Coordinates of C-alpha atoms in Angstrom, one line a residue:
Chain A
X1 CA -40.0 27.7 -45.2
X2 CA -39.3 31.2 -44.1
X3 CA -36.3 33.3 -45.2
X4 CA -35.0 36.5 -43.8
X5 CA -32.5 38.6 -45.7
X6 CA -30.4 41.4 -44.4
X7 CA -28.6 42.9 -47.3
X8 CA -26.2 45.2 -45.4
X9 CA -23.4 43.2 -43.7
X10 CA -22.0 46.3 -42.2
X11 CA -23.2 49.8 -41.5
X12 CA -21.8 52.8 -39.7
X13 CA -23.3 55.9 -38.3
X14 CA -22.1 59.1 -36.6
X15 CA -23.0 59.4 -33.0
X16 CA -26.3 61.3 -32.6
X17 CA -27.3 60.6 -36.2
X18 CA -30.0 58.3 -37.5
X19 CA -29.4 55.0 -39.3
X20 CA -31.7 52.5 -41.0
X21 CA -31.0 48.8 -41.2
X22 CA -32.8 46.9 -43.9
X23 CA -34.6 43.5 -43.6
X24 CA -36.8 41.6 -46.0
X25 CA -38.5 38.4 -45.4
X26 CA -40.6 35.8 -47.1
X27 CA -43.2 33.6 -45.4
X28 CA -46.3 31.7 -46.4
X29 CA -47.8 32.3 -43.0
X30 CA -50.7 34.7 -42.6
X31 CA -50.1 35.4 -39.0
X32 CA -46.5 36.0 -38.0
X33 CA -44.3 38.2 -35.9
X34 CA -41.1 40.1 -36.7
X35 CA -38.3 41.0 -34.4
X36 CA -35.1 42.9 -34.2
X37 CA -32.5 41.6 -31.8
X38 CA -29.2 43.2 -30.9
X39 CA -26.0 41.3 -30.1
X40 CA -23.3 43.4 -28.6
X41 CA -19.7 42.2 -28.1
X42 CA -20.8 40.4 -24.9
X43 CA -22.8 38.2 -27.3
X44 CA -26.0 38.5 -25.2
X45 CA -29.0 38.6 -27.5
X46 CA -31.2 41.5 -26.6
X47 CA -34.7 42.1 -27.9
X48 CA -34.9 45.6 -29.5
X49 CA -38.4 45.7 -30.9
X50 CA -41.1 43.5 -32.2
X51 CA -44.1 43.8 -34.6
X52 CA -47.2 41.8 -35.1
X53 CA -47.9 41.3 -38.8
X54 CA -51.6 42.0 -38.5
X55 CA -50.9 45.4 -37.0
X56 CA -50.4 48.2 -39.5
X57 CA -49.0 50.7 -37.0
X58 CA -45.3 50.6 -36.9
X59 CA -43.8 49.6 -33.5
X60 CA -41.7 52.1 -31.6
X61 CA -39.5 51.7 -28.6
X62 CA -37.8 54.9 -27.5
X63 CA -35.1 55.7 -30.1
X64 CA -35.9 52.5 -32.1
X65 CA -38.7 52.3 -34.6
X66 CA -39.6 50.1 -37.5
X67 CA -40.9 50.7 -41.0
X68 CA -43.1 47.7 -41.6
X69 CA -44.3 47.3 -45.3
X70 CA -46.3 44.1 -45.3
X71 CA -47.0 44.0 -49.0
X72 CA -43.3 44.4 -49.8
X73 CA -42.3 42.1 -47.0
X74 CA -40.0 44.6 -45.6
X75 CA -39.2 45.3 -41.9
X76 CA -36.5 48.0 -41.5
X77 CA -35.1 49.3 -38.2
X78 CA -34.5 53.0 -37.6
X79 CA -32.2 54.0 -34.8
X80 CA -32.4 57.7 -33.9
X81 CA -29.9 59.7 -32.0
X82 CA -27.4 56.9 -32.2
X83 CA -25.3 56.2 -29.1
X84 CA -22.0 54.4 -28.7
X85 CA -23.8 51.6 -26.9
X86 CA -25.8 50.9 -30.0
X87 CA -22.7 49.4 -31.7
X88 CA -23.6 45.7 -32.1
X89 CA -24.7 43.0 -34.5
X90 CA -28.4 43.4 -35.3
X91 CA -30.4 40.4 -36.4
X92 CA -33.8 40.6 -38.0
X93 CA -36.0 37.5 -37.3
X94 CA -39.4 36.1 -38.2
X95 CA -41.4 33.5 -36.4
X96 CA -42.5 30.2 -37.8
X97 CA -45.7 29.4 -36.1
X98 CA -46.7 26.6 -38.5
X99 CA -45.7 23.9 -36.0
X100 CA -46.9 25.9 -33.1
X101 CA -43.5 26.2 -31.6
X102 CA -42.7 29.8 -32.8
X103 CA -39.3 29.0 -34.1
X104 CA -37.3 32.0 -35.2
X105 CA -35.7 32.4 -38.6
X106 CA -32.8 34.8 -38.4
X107 CA -31.1 36.9 -41.0
X108 CA -27.4 36.9 -41.3
X109 CA -27.0 40.1 -39.3
X110 CA -25.8 43.7 -39.8
X111 CA -22.8 44.9 -37.9
X112 CA -23.4 48.5 -36.8
X113 CA -20.5 50.7 -35.9
X114 CA -21.1 54.0 -34.2
X115 CA -18.4 56.7 -34.8
X116 CA -17.8 59.2 -32.0
Chain B
X1 CA -38.7 40.9 -16.5
X2 CA -38.2 37.9 -18.9
X3 CA -34.7 37.1 -17.8
X4 CA -32.9 33.9 -18.9
X5 CA -29.8 32.6 -17.3
X6 CA -27.3 30.1 -18.7
X7 CA -24.6 28.2 -16.8
X8 CA -21.7 27.9 -17.2
X9 CA -20.7 30.9 -19.2
X10 CA -17.7 29.1 -20.4
X11 CA -16.2 25.6 -20.1
X12 CA -13.1 23.9 -21.3
X13 CA -13.1 20.1 -21.4
X14 CA -11.0 17.3 -22.8
X15 CA -12.0 15.4 -25.8
X16 CA -14.3 12.5 -25.0
X17 CA -15.8 14.0 -21.9
X18 CA -19.4 15.2 -21.6
X19 CA -20.5 18.7 -20.7
X20 CA -23.9 19.9 -19.4
X21 CA -25.2 23.4 -20.0
X22 CA -28.2 24.7 -18.1
X23 CA -30.7 27.2 -19.2
X24 CA -33.2 28.7 -16.8
X25 CA -36.0 31.2 -17.1
X26 CA -35.8 33.2 -13.9
X27 CA -39.0 35.1 -13.8
X28 CA -41.4 33.3 -16.1
X29 CA -42.4 29.8 -17.0
X30 CA -41.4 28.5 -20.4
X31 CA -43.1 25.5 -21.9
X32 CA -40.7 25.8 -24.9
X33 CA -37.0 26.5 -24.9
X34 CA -34.6 26.5 -27.8
X35 CA -31.0 25.7 -28.2
X36 CA -28.8 27.5 -30.8
X37 CA -25.2 27.3 -31.9
X38 CA -23.4 30.3 -33.2
X39 CA -20.1 30.2 -35.1
X40 CA -17.9 33.3 -35.2
X41 CA -19.3 36.2 -37.2
X42 CA -22.3 34.1 -38.1
X43 CA -26.0 34.1 -37.3
X44 CA -27.7 31.7 -34.9
X45 CA -28.3 28.2 -36.0
X46 CA -31.2 26.4 -34.4
X47 CA -30.2 23.0 -33.0
X48 CA -33.4 21.9 -31.3
X49 CA -36.7 22.8 -29.8
X50 CA -37.2 21.7 -26.2
X51 CA -40.7 21.2 -24.8
X52 CA -41.4 20.6 -21.2
X53 CA -42.3 17.1 -20.4
X54 CA -41.7 15.7 -23.9
X55 CA -38.9 14.8 -26.2
X56 CA -36.9 17.5 -28.0
X57 CA -37.3 18.1 -31.7
X58 CA -34.0 18.3 -33.4
X59 CA -33.2 20.2 -36.6
X60 CA -31.9 18.3 -39.6
X61 CA -28.2 17.4 -39.3
X62 CA -28.1 17.7 -35.5
X63 CA -27.1 14.4 -33.8
X64 CA -29.7 13.5 -31.2
X65 CA -27.3 11.2 -29.4
X66 CA -24.5 13.7 -29.2
X67 CA -26.7 16.7 -28.1
X68 CA -29.0 15.4 -25.3
X69 CA -31.7 17.8 -24.3
X70 CA -33.9 17.5 -21.2
X71 CA -36.6 20.0 -20.4
X72 CA -37.6 18.6 -17.0
X73 CA -39.5 21.6 -15.6
X74 CA -41.1 24.8 -16.8
X75 CA -38.0 26.8 -15.9
X76 CA -35.1 24.5 -16.8
X77 CA -33.7 23.0 -19.9
X78 CA -30.3 21.3 -20.2
X79 CA -28.1 20.5 -23.1
X80 CA -25.5 17.8 -22.7
X81 CA -22.8 17.5 -25.2
X82 CA -21.7 13.8 -25.0
X83 CA -18.3 12.6 -26.0
X84 CA -17.3 16.1 -27.0
X85 CA -14.7 16.6 -29.7
X86 CA -12.8 19.7 -30.9
X87 CA -15.3 20.2 -33.7
X88 CA -18.0 20.7 -31.0
X89 CA -16.3 23.8 -29.8
X90 CA -18.6 26.7 -30.3
X91 CA -20.9 29.3 -28.7
X92 CA -24.2 27.7 -27.5
X93 CA -27.1 29.9 -26.7
X94 CA -30.5 29.0 -25.3
X95 CA -33.7 30.9 -25.4
X96 CA -37.0 30.6 -23.6
X97 CA -40.4 31.5 -25.1
X98 CA -42.4 33.8 -22.9
X99 CA -46.0 32.7 -23.4
X100 CA -48.2 35.8 -23.2
X101 CA -51.1 34.6 -25.3
X102 CA -50.1 37.0 -28.1
X103 CA -46.8 37.7 -29.8
X104 CA -44.9 35.1 -27.7
X105 CA -41.3 36.2 -27.6
X106 CA -38.1 34.4 -27.2
X107 CA -35.7 35.8 -24.6
X108 CA -32.1 34.6 -24.7
X109 CA -29.5 33.5 -22.2
X110 CA -26.0 35.0 -22.2
X111 CA -24.5 32.0 -24.0
X112 CA -21.9 29.4 -23.1
X113 CA -18.6 29.2 -24.8
X114 CA -17.4 25.6 -25.1
X115 CA -13.8 24.7 -25.9
X116 CA -12.9 21.1 -26.4
X117 CA -9.2 20.3 -26.2

């Protein structure tokens, strides 16, 4: 079974500053994918960024980047130049491809507040 | 691209009635869709995996007869909450797996808020 741990229930960041959200995971799979999803107050889950475990290069999407440390099983999300619209719940997730269905295992989430 | 719709966005029903929620992938075909339930201030809880043309796979503790799932086409999955009771009130979210051959990704619908009176 996979587990995903987000140790920061809440975080805050000043607008235009940088913040890093932590995520650790545990899996017995050799091939897996990692994701960060954002859930704003509308509750629509939005894909932020994704990473293939076999790729050493950290994924980047505009102001969002990850620090993927495979040996440490760590997958943190860095948000640069934070904007008010970044305020949301952020969920880290890992796939379970063992059954071929690519089920996602989610962490409990980190609530990010952006201070104007 | 990779848009998933969900209908209705909210529904209020009386105890004992059935409610159907539709999940559609609008611009891609999805052989696999997922249904989640989310309680306030909590993470998503997977209820079942829906595969086109076959029976859904339910997670442990989820009643198959209460939560009927039908994945009749590559773009549509439905969740029917049968004989709904107040404890079934929740936020239900579907997702569709976009099959790209590598790093298949789940895209989520906007969710349905169910209130059972």
